[in-house]
Structure formats: C-alpha cells, structure tokens
mmCIF file of C-alpha atoms in Angstrom:
data_model
loop_
_atom_site.group_PDB
_atom_site.id
_atom_site.type_symbol
_atom_site.label_atom_id
_atom_site.label_comp_id
_atom_site.label_asym_id
_atom_site.label_seq_id
_atom_site.Cartn_x
_atom_site.Cartn_y
_atom_site.Cartn_z
ATOM 1 C CA GLY A 1 6.320 14.518 4.827
ATOM 2 C CA ALA A 2 8.927 12.611 2.979
ATOM 3 C CA GLY A 3 8.067 9.816 0.580
ATOM 4 C CA VAL A 4 9.235 6.251 0.710
ATOM 5 C CA SER A 5 12.930 6.183 0.863
ATOM 6 C CA GLN A 6 15.037 3.119 -0.394
ATOM 7 C CA SER A 7 18.762 2.511 -0.184
ATOM 8 C CA PRO A 8 21.009 1.906 -1.900
ATOM 9 C CA SER A 9 19.649 3.228 -5.214
ATOM 10 C CA ASN A 10 22.011 0.894 -7.097
ATOM 11 C CA LYS A 11 23.869 -2.220 -5.962
ATOM 12 C CA VAL A 12 26.227 -4.216 -8.017
ATOM 13 C CA THR A 13 27.533 -7.420 -6.445
ATOM 14 C CA GLU A 14 29.119 -10.705 -7.417
ATOM 15 C CA LYS A 15 27.098 -13.931 -7.687
ATOM 16 C CA GLY A 16 27.078 -15.719 -4.396
ATOM 17 C CA LYS A 17 27.256 -12.634 -2.139
ATOM 18 C CA ASP A 18 24.504 -11.562 0.269
ATOM 19 C CA VAL A 19 22.746 -8.199 -0.164
ATOM 20 C CA GLU A 20 20.603 -6.199 2.106
ATOM 21 C CA LEU A 21 18.160 -3.603 0.825
ATOM 22 C CA ARG A 22 16.566 -0.951 3.004
ATOM 23 C CA CYS A 23 13.148 0.772 2.935
ATOM 24 C CA ASP A 24 12.005 3.668 5.097
ATOM 25 C CA PRO A 25 8.170 3.952 4.681
ATOM 26 C CA ILE A 26 6.170 7.049 4.975
ATOM 27 C CA SER A 27 5.686 7.966 8.608
ATOM 28 C CA GLY A 28 2.374 6.612 9.945
ATOM 29 C CA HIS A 29 1.894 4.079 7.230
ATOM 30 C CA THR A 30 1.109 0.754 8.812
ATOM 31 C CA ALA A 31 1.376 -1.443 5.669
ATOM 32 C CA LEU A 32 4.690 -2.038 3.791
ATOM 33 C CA TYR A 33 5.266 -4.033 0.675
ATOM 34 C CA TRP A 34 8.194 -5.366 -1.297
ATOM 35 C CA TYR A 35 7.984 -6.000 -5.064
ATOM 36 C CA ARG A 36 10.427 -7.087 -7.747
ATOM 37 C CA GLN A 37 10.395 -5.653 -11.235
ATOM 38 C CA ARG A 38 12.450 -7.318 -13.929
ATOM 39 C CA LEU A 39 13.363 -5.316 -17.029
ATOM 40 C CA GLY A 40 10.258 -4.643 -19.128
ATOM 41 C CA GLN A 41 8.030 -6.489 -16.858
ATOM 42 C CA GLY A 42 5.295 -5.816 -14.282
ATOM 43 C CA LEU A 43 5.759 -5.764 -10.562
ATOM 44 C CA GLU A 44 6.011 -9.119 -8.775
ATOM 45 C CA PHE A 45 4.653 -9.194 -5.173
ATOM 46 C CA LEU A 46 7.270 -10.442 -2.681
ATOM 47 C CA ILE A 47 6.094 -9.775 0.873
ATOM 48 C CA TYR A 48 3.614 -7.689 2.835
ATOM 49 C CA PHE A 49 3.768 -6.378 6.363
ATOM 50 C CA GLN A 50 0.744 -4.941 8.179
ATOM 51 C CA GLY A 51 1.278 -3.508 11.614
ATOM 52 C CA ASN A 52 2.287 -6.218 14.073
ATOM 53 C CA SER A 53 0.535 -9.063 12.200
ATOM 54 C CA ALA A 54 2.465 -11.968 10.732
ATOM 55 C CA PRO A 55 3.806 -10.961 7.406
ATOM 56 C CA ASP A 56 2.447 -12.435 4.197
ATOM 57 C CA LYS A 57 5.572 -14.034 2.684
ATOM 58 C CA SER A 58 3.721 -15.912 -0.051
ATOM 59 C CA GLY A 59 5.522 -14.091 -2.936
ATOM 60 C CA LEU A 60 9.089 -14.789 -1.770
ATOM 61 C CA PRO A 61 10.562 -16.815 -4.672
ATOM 62 C CA SER A 62 12.939 -18.957 -2.569
ATOM 63 C CA ASP A 63 14.323 -19.370 0.938
ATOM 64 C CA ARG A 64 17.280 -17.229 -0.112
ATOM 65 C CA PHE A 65 14.953 -14.268 0.266
ATOM 66 C CA SER A 66 13.892 -12.886 3.651
ATOM 67 C CA ALA A 67 12.513 -9.676 5.006
ATOM 68 C CA GLU A 68 12.051 -7.977 8.385
ATOM 69 C CA ARG A 69 10.262 -5.036 9.709
ATOM 70 C CA THR A 70 10.304 -3.708 13.189
ATOM 71 C CA GLY A 71 6.947 -2.279 14.274
ATOM 72 C CA GLU A 72 5.845 0.347 11.677
ATOM 73 C CA SER A 73 9.335 1.432 10.737
ATOM 74 C CA VAL A 74 12.206 0.485 8.554
ATOM 75 C CA SER A 75 12.156 -2.775 6.600
ATOM 76 C CA THR A 76 15.100 -4.666 5.203
ATOM 77 C CA LEU A 77 15.007 -7.307 2.390
ATOM 78 C CA THR A 78 17.896 -9.726 2.385
ATOM 79 C CA ILE A 79 18.933 -11.906 -0.487
ATOM 80 C CA GLN A 80 21.423 -14.582 0.338
ATOM 81 C CA ARG A 81 23.840 -16.295 -2.079
ATOM 82 C CA THR A 82 22.692 -14.071 -4.959
ATOM 83 C CA GLN A 83 22.119 -15.475 -8.380
ATOM 84 C CA GLN A 84 22.101 -13.709 -11.710
ATOM 85 C CA GLU A 85 18.318 -14.173 -11.959
ATOM 86 C CA ASP A 86 18.030 -11.995 -8.890
ATOM 87 C CA SER A 87 19.019 -8.903 -11.075
ATOM 88 C CA ALA A 88 16.052 -6.513 -10.970
ATOM 89 C CA VAL A 89 14.662 -3.433 -9.475
ATOM 90 C CA TYR A 90 13.369 -4.040 -5.961
ATOM 91 C CA LEU A 91 10.574 -1.659 -5.074
ATOM 92 C CA CYS A 92 9.191 -0.894 -1.674
ATOM 93 C CA ALA A 93 5.814 0.662 -1.085
ATOM 94 C CA SER A 94 3.746 1.721 1.965
ATOM 95 C CA SER A 95 0.183 2.592 2.565
ATOM 96 C CA GLU A 96 -1.987 3.858 5.418
ATOM 97 C CA GLY A 97 -3.706 0.512 5.661
ATOM 98 C CA ALA A 98 -5.269 -2.213 3.618
ATOM 99 C CA TYR A 99 -6.884 -1.128 0.399
ATOM 100 C CA GLN A 100 -5.290 2.250 0.587
ATOM 101 C CA PRO A 101 -3.139 3.575 -2.381
ATOM 102 C CA GLN A 102 0.360 2.296 -2.188
ATOM 103 C CA HIS A 103 3.222 4.918 -2.410
ATOM 104 C CA PHE A 104 6.349 3.577 -3.954
ATOM 105 C CA GLY A 105 9.991 4.418 -3.417
ATOM 106 C CA ASP A 106 12.398 4.781 -6.337
ATOM 107 C CA GLY A 107 13.677 1.219 -5.896
ATOM 108 C CA THR A 108 16.997 -0.375 -5.626
ATOM 109 C CA ARG A 109 18.506 -1.485 -8.974
ATOM 110 C CA LEU A 110 20.330 -4.715 -8.194
ATOM 111 C CA SER A 111 22.858 -6.185 -10.646
ATOM 112 C CA ILE A 112 24.465 -9.528 -10.088
ATOM 113 C CA LEU A 113 27.663 -10.083 -11.995
ATOM 114 C CA GLY B 1 -4.462 -18.421 -9.907
ATOM 115 C CA GLN B 2 -4.614 -14.772 -10.767
ATOM 116 C CA SER B 3 -3.892 -13.216 -14.163
ATOM 117 C CA LEU B 4 -4.339 -9.864 -15.752
ATOM 118 C CA GLU B 5 -4.363 -8.895 -19.436
ATOM 119 C CA GLN B 6 -3.721 -5.471 -20.824
ATOM 120 C CA PRO B 7 -2.340 -4.380 -24.233
ATOM 121 C CA SER B 8 1.484 -4.178 -24.457
ATOM 122 C CA GLU B 9 1.647 -0.842 -26.395
ATOM 123 C CA VAL B 10 -0.680 1.957 -27.296
ATOM 124 C CA THR B 11 0.151 4.966 -29.487
ATOM 125 C CA ALA B 12 -1.863 8.224 -29.648
ATOM 126 C CA VAL B 13 -1.371 11.844 -30.485
ATOM 127 C CA GLU B 14 -1.389 14.913 -28.271
ATOM 128 C CA GLY B 15 -4.821 16.121 -27.342
ATOM 129 C CA ALA B 16 -6.460 12.794 -28.128
ATOM 130 C CA ILE B 17 -8.241 10.384 -25.837
ATOM 131 C CA VAL B 18 -6.982 6.847 -25.193
ATOM 132 C CA GLN B 19 -8.506 3.916 -23.345
ATOM 133 C CA ILE B 20 -6.303 1.169 -21.828
ATOM 134 C CA ASN B 21 -8.250 -2.039 -21.030
ATOM 135 C CA CYS B 22 -7.593 -4.546 -18.354
ATOM 136 C CA THR B 23 -9.274 -7.957 -17.893
ATOM 137 C CA TYR B 24 -8.552 -10.111 -14.954
ATOM 138 C CA GLN B 25 -9.111 -13.540 -13.551
ATOM 139 C CA THR B 26 -8.716 -13.787 -9.808
ATOM 140 C CA SER B 27 -10.314 -15.041 -6.718
ATOM 141 C CA GLY B 28 -10.904 -12.895 -3.718
ATOM 142 C CA PHE B 29 -11.180 -9.751 -5.793
ATOM 143 C CA TYR B 30 -11.354 -6.502 -3.751
ATOM 144 C CA GLY B 31 -10.681 -3.786 -6.252
ATOM 145 C CA LEU B 32 -8.697 -2.567 -9.195
ATOM 146 C CA SER B 33 -6.041 0.125 -9.236
ATOM 147 C CA TRP B 34 -4.053 1.830 -11.882
ATOM 148 C CA TYR B 35 -0.430 3.012 -11.575
ATOM 149 C CA GLN B 36 1.754 5.095 -13.909
ATOM 150 C CA GLN B 37 5.438 4.571 -14.264
ATOM 151 C CA HIS B 38 7.813 6.783 -16.244
ATOM 152 C CA ASP B 39 10.911 5.005 -17.540
ATOM 153 C CA GLY B 40 13.275 4.437 -14.602
ATOM 154 C CA GLY B 41 10.938 5.920 -12.090
ATOM 155 C CA ALA B 42 8.695 4.729 -9.275
ATOM 156 C CA PRO B 43 5.131 3.692 -9.952
ATOM 157 C CA THR B 44 2.615 6.329 -8.909
ATOM 158 C CA PHE B 45 -0.965 5.732 -7.906
ATOM 159 C CA LEU B 46 -3.616 7.021 -10.318
ATOM 160 C CA SER B 47 -6.942 5.605 -9.280
ATOM 161 C CA TYR B 48 -8.788 2.849 -7.506
ATOM 162 C CA ASN B 49 -12.156 1.196 -8.125
ATOM 163 C CA ALA B 50 -13.751 -1.102 -5.603
ATOM 164 C CA LEU B 51 -17.325 -0.770 -6.993
ATOM 165 C CA ASP B 52 -18.724 -0.831 -10.539
ATOM 166 C CA GLY B 53 -18.682 2.466 -12.342
ATOM 167 C CA LEU B 54 -16.559 5.349 -13.338
ATOM 168 C CA GLU B 55 -14.116 7.250 -11.141
ATOM 169 C CA GLU B 56 -12.921 10.549 -12.421
ATOM 170 C CA THR B 57 -9.778 12.425 -11.434
ATOM 171 C CA GLY B 58 -8.918 15.321 -13.606
ATOM 172 C CA ARG B 59 -7.917 14.128 -17.084
ATOM 173 C CA PHE B 60 -7.908 10.543 -15.971
ATOM 174 C CA SER B 61 -10.905 8.309 -15.371
ATOM 175 C CA SER B 62 -11.147 4.685 -14.420
ATOM 176 C CA PHE B 63 -13.981 2.200 -14.857
ATOM 177 C CA LEU B 64 -14.765 -1.154 -13.431
ATOM 178 C CA SER B 65 -17.209 -3.836 -14.148
ATOM 179 C CA ARG B 66 -16.997 -6.610 -11.616
ATOM 180 C CA SER B 67 -19.456 -8.795 -13.474
ATOM 181 C CA ASP B 68 -17.289 -8.713 -16.521
ATOM 182 C CA SER B 69 -13.958 -8.802 -14.673
ATOM 183 C CA TYR B 70 -12.969 -5.844 -16.716
ATOM 184 C CA GLY B 71 -11.812 -2.287 -16.186
ATOM 185 C CA TYR B 72 -10.209 0.488 -18.182
ATOM 186 C CA LEU B 73 -8.209 3.590 -17.777
ATOM 187 C CA LEU B 74 -9.243 6.698 -19.794
ATOM 188 C CA LEU B 75 -6.768 9.431 -20.478
ATOM 189 C CA GLN B 76 -8.186 12.617 -22.069
ATOM 190 C CA GLU B 77 -6.415 15.646 -23.581
ATOM 191 C CA LEU B 78 -3.206 13.633 -23.906
ATOM 192 C CA GLN B 79 0.029 15.438 -23.271
ATOM 193 C CA MET B 80 3.594 14.378 -24.109
ATOM 194 C CA LYS B 81 4.243 13.857 -20.386
ATOM 195 C CA ASP B 82 1.650 11.087 -20.334
ATOM 196 C CA SER B 83 4.094 8.876 -22.221
ATOM 197 C CA ALA B 84 4.693 6.167 -19.662
ATOM 198 C CA SER B 85 3.791 2.626 -18.699
ATOM 199 C CA TYR B 86 0.392 2.086 -17.166
ATOM 200 C CA PHE B 87 -0.281 -0.933 -14.949
ATOM 201 C CA CYS B 88 -3.541 -2.296 -13.741
ATOM 202 C CA ALA B 89 -3.363 -4.073 -10.515
ATOM 203 C CA VAL B 90 -5.863 -6.200 -8.632
ATOM 204 C CA HIS B 91 -6.276 -6.054 -4.935
ATOM 205 C CA TYR B 92 -6.973 -9.516 -3.506
ATOM 206 C CA GLY B 93 -6.087 -11.628 -0.548
ATOM 207 C CA GLY B 94 -8.712 -11.048 2.092
ATOM 208 C CA ALA B 95 -6.986 -9.678 5.143
ATOM 209 C CA THR B 96 -3.819 -8.800 3.233
ATOM 210 C CA ASN B 97 -3.588 -6.077 0.588
ATOM 211 C CA LYS B 98 -1.620 -7.824 -2.046
ATOM 212 C CA LEU B 99 -1.560 -6.278 -5.447
ATOM 213 C CA ILE B 100 -1.208 -8.424 -8.424
ATOM 214 C CA PHE B 101 0.081 -6.211 -11.340
ATOM 215 C CA GLY B 102 -0.460 -6.656 -15.052
ATOM 216 C CA THR B 103 2.546 -6.528 -17.391
ATOM 217 C CA GLY B 104 1.845 -2.879 -18.302
ATOM 218 C CA THR B 105 0.869 -0.885 -21.295
ATOM 219 C CA LEU B 106 3.452 1.344 -22.798
ATOM 220 C CA LEU B 107 1.762 4.545 -23.951
ATOM 221 C CA ALA B 108 3.576 6.645 -26.563
ATOM 222 C CA VAL B 109 2.122 10.078 -27.087
ATOM 223 C CA GLN B 110 3.204 11.604 -30.413
ATOM 224 C CA PRO B 111 3.140 15.276 -31.340
#
C-alpha cells in the first residue's frame, strides 16, 4: 500500500503564528512517531503513539508543541506561537509495532520568518 | 543520558568497501538500527541488530557487540548511489520504541 504521507510538504509562516502538520501512517501500523531534523543534524525524537496507550511525549521541546492521534489513523503535530528556532524538517514515521522498522514520510519543511 | 558517536564524513571510491562505526552510551538498550538518508529525502531503514553478531542484507551488513556498546555498518561494492548520510539509531525505552539517532555519517562515493 501507500507509504507514510505528510502534509504540507513545505510551510512558511511568520513568527508567532500557529502551524499544524499532518501525518497519514501506513495502514495497519499501530505505532507512529514524530521527529525533528534541523539542517545537517540527526533526527530528534518528539513523540510516540502506540495503539490506544498514552503517548510518550518526553521529546516535546516545550509546551508550545502538542500532538494528537485518533486510534491508529492520522496524527497532527501542532506548534503554537512559532519561533525561528522551530525551523526544521518535521518527519513522521510509522511501524507495525514496537521494535519494528520505522517507515518515514518525506517530511514537512517548516520555515519561520 | 543517551549518546551515540559516529564519524561525520567518510569518503570512498566506487567498488570499494567502507565501514561506518557507531558507539553508544544508553540505558535500556534494545537494539541498533541503521538508516540511510539521501539529501532532501526521507530516512529509509537498512538493518536492525538486537543480538550480537552480523546481519547481512545484500551489499549491506550490520554488526553489533552489546558488551562493547559498538556497532558498524559495512557497505560492499560501493556504487555512486550509495552517497548519502547514514544514521545509527538506538532503540531504548522499555515499552516504548523510541529511537535515539546519531548525528549521521556523510558518505561520499567517488568514481
């Protein structure tokens, strides 16, 4: 089936605005992850959803960041009152379960002016 | 805390063999994965080692030594298309499947 789909692919917004990023995981994948990748850097874990369990939010950098997922479907990552340091590529991944390979989307490139 | 170290850059020629090392310090270690990322693209899964030893997948092999907190990715018969960043990533976190990524190794394959 289709891979992980993220939208928008690019987002440019002004400092202080809120943004919402969307991730459609691979159908049947119970686990979903959000990562942030700054230019030339590795991937930074943000949040992990597994089925109906409470999400692991330990990687969210501040309370301006939040994410939701309904069941085993779409997830949204929301950044409120964006700051210039939020500029990065936000990657979503899904997997069949814990300790299974993670399949990544192409990411959303977020630029804060 | 958790940390991973890998070389920032490696250069090799077509047809050669290259080894990318990864050392890690982490509690709650469950396994080591390797991902490839071409410039501007999504990371793609290459291999996963949960136990000590060598895993082979075509031209790529990955090795893990849990006692040494060390692993490597071996790429054989290098091709130009192998030019990319390669990330090692530690699985940790018990019931969660968090991946902690290294900063990546940029592999440049030259003709």
